[in-house]
Coordinates of C-alpha atoms in Angstrom, one line a residue:
X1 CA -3.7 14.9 -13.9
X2 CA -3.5 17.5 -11.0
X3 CA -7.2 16.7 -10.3
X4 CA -6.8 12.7 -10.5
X5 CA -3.7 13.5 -8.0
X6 CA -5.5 15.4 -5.2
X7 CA -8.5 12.8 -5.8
X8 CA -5.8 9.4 -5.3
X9 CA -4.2 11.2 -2.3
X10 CA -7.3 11.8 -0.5
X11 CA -8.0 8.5 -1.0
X12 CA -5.2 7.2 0.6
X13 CA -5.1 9.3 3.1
X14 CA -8.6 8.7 4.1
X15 CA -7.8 5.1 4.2
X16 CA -4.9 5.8 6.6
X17 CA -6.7 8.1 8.6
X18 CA -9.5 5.7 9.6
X19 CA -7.3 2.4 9.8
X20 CA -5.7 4.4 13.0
X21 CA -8.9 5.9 14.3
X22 CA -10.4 2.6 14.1
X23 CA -13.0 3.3 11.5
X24 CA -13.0 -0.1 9.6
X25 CA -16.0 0.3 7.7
X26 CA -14.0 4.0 6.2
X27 CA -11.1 1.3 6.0
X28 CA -13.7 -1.2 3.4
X29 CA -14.8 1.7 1.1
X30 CA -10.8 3.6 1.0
X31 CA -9.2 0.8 0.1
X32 CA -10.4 -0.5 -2.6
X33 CA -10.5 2.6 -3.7
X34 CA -7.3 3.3 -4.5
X35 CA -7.2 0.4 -7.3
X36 CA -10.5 1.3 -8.3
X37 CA -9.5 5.4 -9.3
X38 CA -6.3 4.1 -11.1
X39 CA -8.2 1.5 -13.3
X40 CA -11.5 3.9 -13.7
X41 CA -8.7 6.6 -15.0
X42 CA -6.8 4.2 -17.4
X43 CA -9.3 2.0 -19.0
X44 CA -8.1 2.0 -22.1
X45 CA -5.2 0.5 -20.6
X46 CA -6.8 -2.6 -21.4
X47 CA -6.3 -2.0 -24.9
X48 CA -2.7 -0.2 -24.9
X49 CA -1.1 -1.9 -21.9
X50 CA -3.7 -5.1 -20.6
X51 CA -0.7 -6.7 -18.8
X52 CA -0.4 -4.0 -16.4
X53 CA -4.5 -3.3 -16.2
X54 CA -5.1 -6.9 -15.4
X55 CA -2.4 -6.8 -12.6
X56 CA -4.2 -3.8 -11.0
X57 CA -7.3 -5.9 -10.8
X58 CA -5.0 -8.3 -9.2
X59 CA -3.6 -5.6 -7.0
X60 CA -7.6 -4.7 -6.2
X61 CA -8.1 -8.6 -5.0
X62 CA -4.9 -8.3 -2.8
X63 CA -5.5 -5.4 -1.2
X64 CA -9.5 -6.5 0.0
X65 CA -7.9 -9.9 0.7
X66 CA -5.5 -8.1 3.1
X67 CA -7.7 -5.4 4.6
X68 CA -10.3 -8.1 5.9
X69 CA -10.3 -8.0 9.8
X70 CA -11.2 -11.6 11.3
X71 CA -9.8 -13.9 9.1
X72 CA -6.2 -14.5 8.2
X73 CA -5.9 -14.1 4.7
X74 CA -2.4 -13.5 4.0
X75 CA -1.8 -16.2 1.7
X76 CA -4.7 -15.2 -0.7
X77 CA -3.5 -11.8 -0.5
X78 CA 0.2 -12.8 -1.6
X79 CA -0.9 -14.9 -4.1
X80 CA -3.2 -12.0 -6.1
X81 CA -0.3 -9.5 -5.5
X82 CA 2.3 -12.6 -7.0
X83 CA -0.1 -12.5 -9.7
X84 CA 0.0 -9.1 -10.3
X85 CA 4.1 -9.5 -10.1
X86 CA 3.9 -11.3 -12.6
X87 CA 1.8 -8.9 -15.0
X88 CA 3.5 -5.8 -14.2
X89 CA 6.9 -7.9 -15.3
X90 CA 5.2 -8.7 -18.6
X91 CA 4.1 -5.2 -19.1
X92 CA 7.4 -3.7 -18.5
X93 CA 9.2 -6.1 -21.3
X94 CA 6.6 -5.2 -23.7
X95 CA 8.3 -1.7 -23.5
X96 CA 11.3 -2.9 -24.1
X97 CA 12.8 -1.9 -27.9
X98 CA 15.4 -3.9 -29.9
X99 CA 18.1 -1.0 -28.8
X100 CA 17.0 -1.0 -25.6
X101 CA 17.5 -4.9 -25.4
X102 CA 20.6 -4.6 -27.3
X103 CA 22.1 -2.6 -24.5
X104 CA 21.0 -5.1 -21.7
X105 CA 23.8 -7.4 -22.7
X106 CA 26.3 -5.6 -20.9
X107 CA 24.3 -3.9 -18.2
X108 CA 22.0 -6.3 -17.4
X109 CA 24.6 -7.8 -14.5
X110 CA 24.5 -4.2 -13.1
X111 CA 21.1 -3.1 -12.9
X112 CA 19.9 -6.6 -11.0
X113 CA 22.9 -6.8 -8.9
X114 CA 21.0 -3.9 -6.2
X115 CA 17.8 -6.2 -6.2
X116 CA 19.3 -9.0 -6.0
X117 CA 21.0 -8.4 -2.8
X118 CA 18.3 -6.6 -1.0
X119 CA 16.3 -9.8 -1.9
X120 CA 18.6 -12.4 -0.7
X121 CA 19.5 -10.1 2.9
X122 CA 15.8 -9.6 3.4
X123 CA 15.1 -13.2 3.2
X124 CA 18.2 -13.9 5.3
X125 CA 16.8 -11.6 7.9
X126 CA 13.1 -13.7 7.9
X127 CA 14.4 -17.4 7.5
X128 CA 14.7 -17.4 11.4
X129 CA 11.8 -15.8 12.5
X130 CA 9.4 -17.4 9.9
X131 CA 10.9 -21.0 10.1
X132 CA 11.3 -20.8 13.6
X133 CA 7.9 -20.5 14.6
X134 CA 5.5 -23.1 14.2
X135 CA 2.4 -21.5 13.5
X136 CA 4.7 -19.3 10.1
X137 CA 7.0 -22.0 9.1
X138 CA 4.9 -23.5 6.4
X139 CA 5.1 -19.7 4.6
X140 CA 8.1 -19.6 4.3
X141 CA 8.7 -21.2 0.5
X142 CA 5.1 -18.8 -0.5
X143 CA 7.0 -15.7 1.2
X144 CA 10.7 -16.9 -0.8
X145 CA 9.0 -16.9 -4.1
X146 CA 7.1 -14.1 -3.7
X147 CA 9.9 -12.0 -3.0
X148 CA 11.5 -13.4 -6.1
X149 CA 8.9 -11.8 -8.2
X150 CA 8.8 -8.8 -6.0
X151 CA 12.1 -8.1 -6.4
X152 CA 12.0 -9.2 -10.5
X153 CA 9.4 -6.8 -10.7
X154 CA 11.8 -4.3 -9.9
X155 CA 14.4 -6.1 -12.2
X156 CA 12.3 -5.5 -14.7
X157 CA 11.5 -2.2 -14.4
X158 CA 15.5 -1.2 -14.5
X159 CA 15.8 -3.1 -17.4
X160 CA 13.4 -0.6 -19.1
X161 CA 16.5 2.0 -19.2
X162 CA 17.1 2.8 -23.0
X163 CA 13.8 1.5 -24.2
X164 CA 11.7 4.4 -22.8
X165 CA 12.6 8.4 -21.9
X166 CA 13.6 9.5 -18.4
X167 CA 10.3 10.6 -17.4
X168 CA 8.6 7.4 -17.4
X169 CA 11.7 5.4 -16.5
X170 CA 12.3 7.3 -13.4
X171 CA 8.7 6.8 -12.5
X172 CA 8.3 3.5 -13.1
X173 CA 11.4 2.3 -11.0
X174 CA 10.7 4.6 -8.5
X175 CA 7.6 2.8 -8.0
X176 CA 9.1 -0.6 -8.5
X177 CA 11.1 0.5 -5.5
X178 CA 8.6 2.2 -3.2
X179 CA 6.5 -1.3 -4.1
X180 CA 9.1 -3.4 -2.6
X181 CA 9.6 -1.2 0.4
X182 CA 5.7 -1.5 0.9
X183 CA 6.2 -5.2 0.9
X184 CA 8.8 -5.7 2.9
X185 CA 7.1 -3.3 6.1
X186 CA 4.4 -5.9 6.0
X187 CA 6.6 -8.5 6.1
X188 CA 8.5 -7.1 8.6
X189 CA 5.5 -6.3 10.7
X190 CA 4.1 -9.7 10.8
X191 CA 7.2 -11.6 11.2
X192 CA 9.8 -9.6 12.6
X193 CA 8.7 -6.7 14.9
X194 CA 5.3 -5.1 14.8
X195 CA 5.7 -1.2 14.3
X196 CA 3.2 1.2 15.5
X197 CA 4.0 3.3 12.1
X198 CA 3.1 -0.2 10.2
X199 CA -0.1 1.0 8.1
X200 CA 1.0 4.1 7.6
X201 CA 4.6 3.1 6.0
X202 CA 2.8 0.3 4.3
X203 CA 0.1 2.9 2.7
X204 CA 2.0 5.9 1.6
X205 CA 4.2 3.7 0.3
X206 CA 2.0 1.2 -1.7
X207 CA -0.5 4.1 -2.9
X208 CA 2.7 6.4 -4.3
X209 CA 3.7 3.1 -5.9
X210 CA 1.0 2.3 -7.6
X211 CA 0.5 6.0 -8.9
X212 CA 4.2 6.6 -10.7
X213 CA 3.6 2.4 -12.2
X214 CA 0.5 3.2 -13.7
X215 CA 1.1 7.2 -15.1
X216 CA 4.6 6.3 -15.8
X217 CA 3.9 3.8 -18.0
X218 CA 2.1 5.9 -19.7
X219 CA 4.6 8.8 -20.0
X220 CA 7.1 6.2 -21.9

């Protein structure tokens, strides 16, 4: 696991590395990389968890969809990551157990209430700047439902408390977490304020996110 570590980081830090120098053809082959390790390591995830290994091909598409310079293919890169939303939120409620379920009923108000406002004042904060502007306006129902599932991705991964053991509980979350953070910088960037710190907030972020969905999974 130590090995696979070191191997991801470099990865993503190689990726990071030539985005800012420049280097987009070391941008073409690191990027897709980082999907690529993480679904060369767990295919047998497609026999133990395929929900979650068909959203990381999913996350593969949205991350070449996004990296390409030239065209604007933000849409196509929201919709593979929605996708993906949506198969990481199936795989997390296969996890689930009937005691774990049982004890949802009365903390199921309290572990959704955190996402549910971040996702509401996040989308407060874009309805301006995204509607007000002519050439962004007709995102903005794509960008609201996407950050529904983003943000019932991380729903879902909370509601995994008391259906799995710390270790991947923590880790899962965690990513669930980092994931939306990861979203909302490029979110931010495009619509809001551009930040100089963009890729590199948007990288460390997604790649650590990825890593502690995938292995903790796999802890549970």
């Amino acid at each position: 696991m130590r090995l696979k570590l070191l191997i991801y980081t470099a990865i993503v830090v190689a990726e990071i590395a030539c985005g800012y120098a420049g280097f987009w053809q070391g941008v073409y082959l690191f990027k897709p990389l980082i999907m690529l390790s993480l679904l060369f390591w767990t295919r047998d995830y497609l026999k133990t968890y395929p929900w979650l290994w068909i959203g990381m091909w999913f996350g593969l598409g949205g991350d070449i969809f996004l990296m390409i310079r030239g065209k604007d293919l933000f849409v196509a890169g929201l919709g593979s990551f929605l996708v993906m939303q949506i198969c990481y939120i199936i795989a997390f409620s296969k996890t689930l157990t009937p005691d774990g379920k049982a004890a949802l009923r009365t903390s199921w108000r309290r572990l959704t209430l955190p996402f549910a406002i971040y996702g509401l004042s996040f989308l407060a904060i874009l309805y301006q700047p995204i509607t007000g502007n002519t050439s962004t306006k007709g995102l903005w129902m794509p960008v609201v439902v996407y950050s529904v599932c983003l943000c019932s991705m991380g729903v879902a991964a909370a509601f995994r408390k008391g259906s799995v053991n710390y270790n991947s509980y923590s880790w899962v979350l965690a990513g669930a977490v980092l994931f939306i953070l990861s979203d909302s910088t490029i979110a931010l960037n495009k619509f809001l304020q551009h930040l100089d710190i963009a890729s590199l907030l948007v990288m460390t972020t997604y790649g650590a996110a990825q890593w502690l969905i995938v292995w903790g999974i796999f802890k549970r």
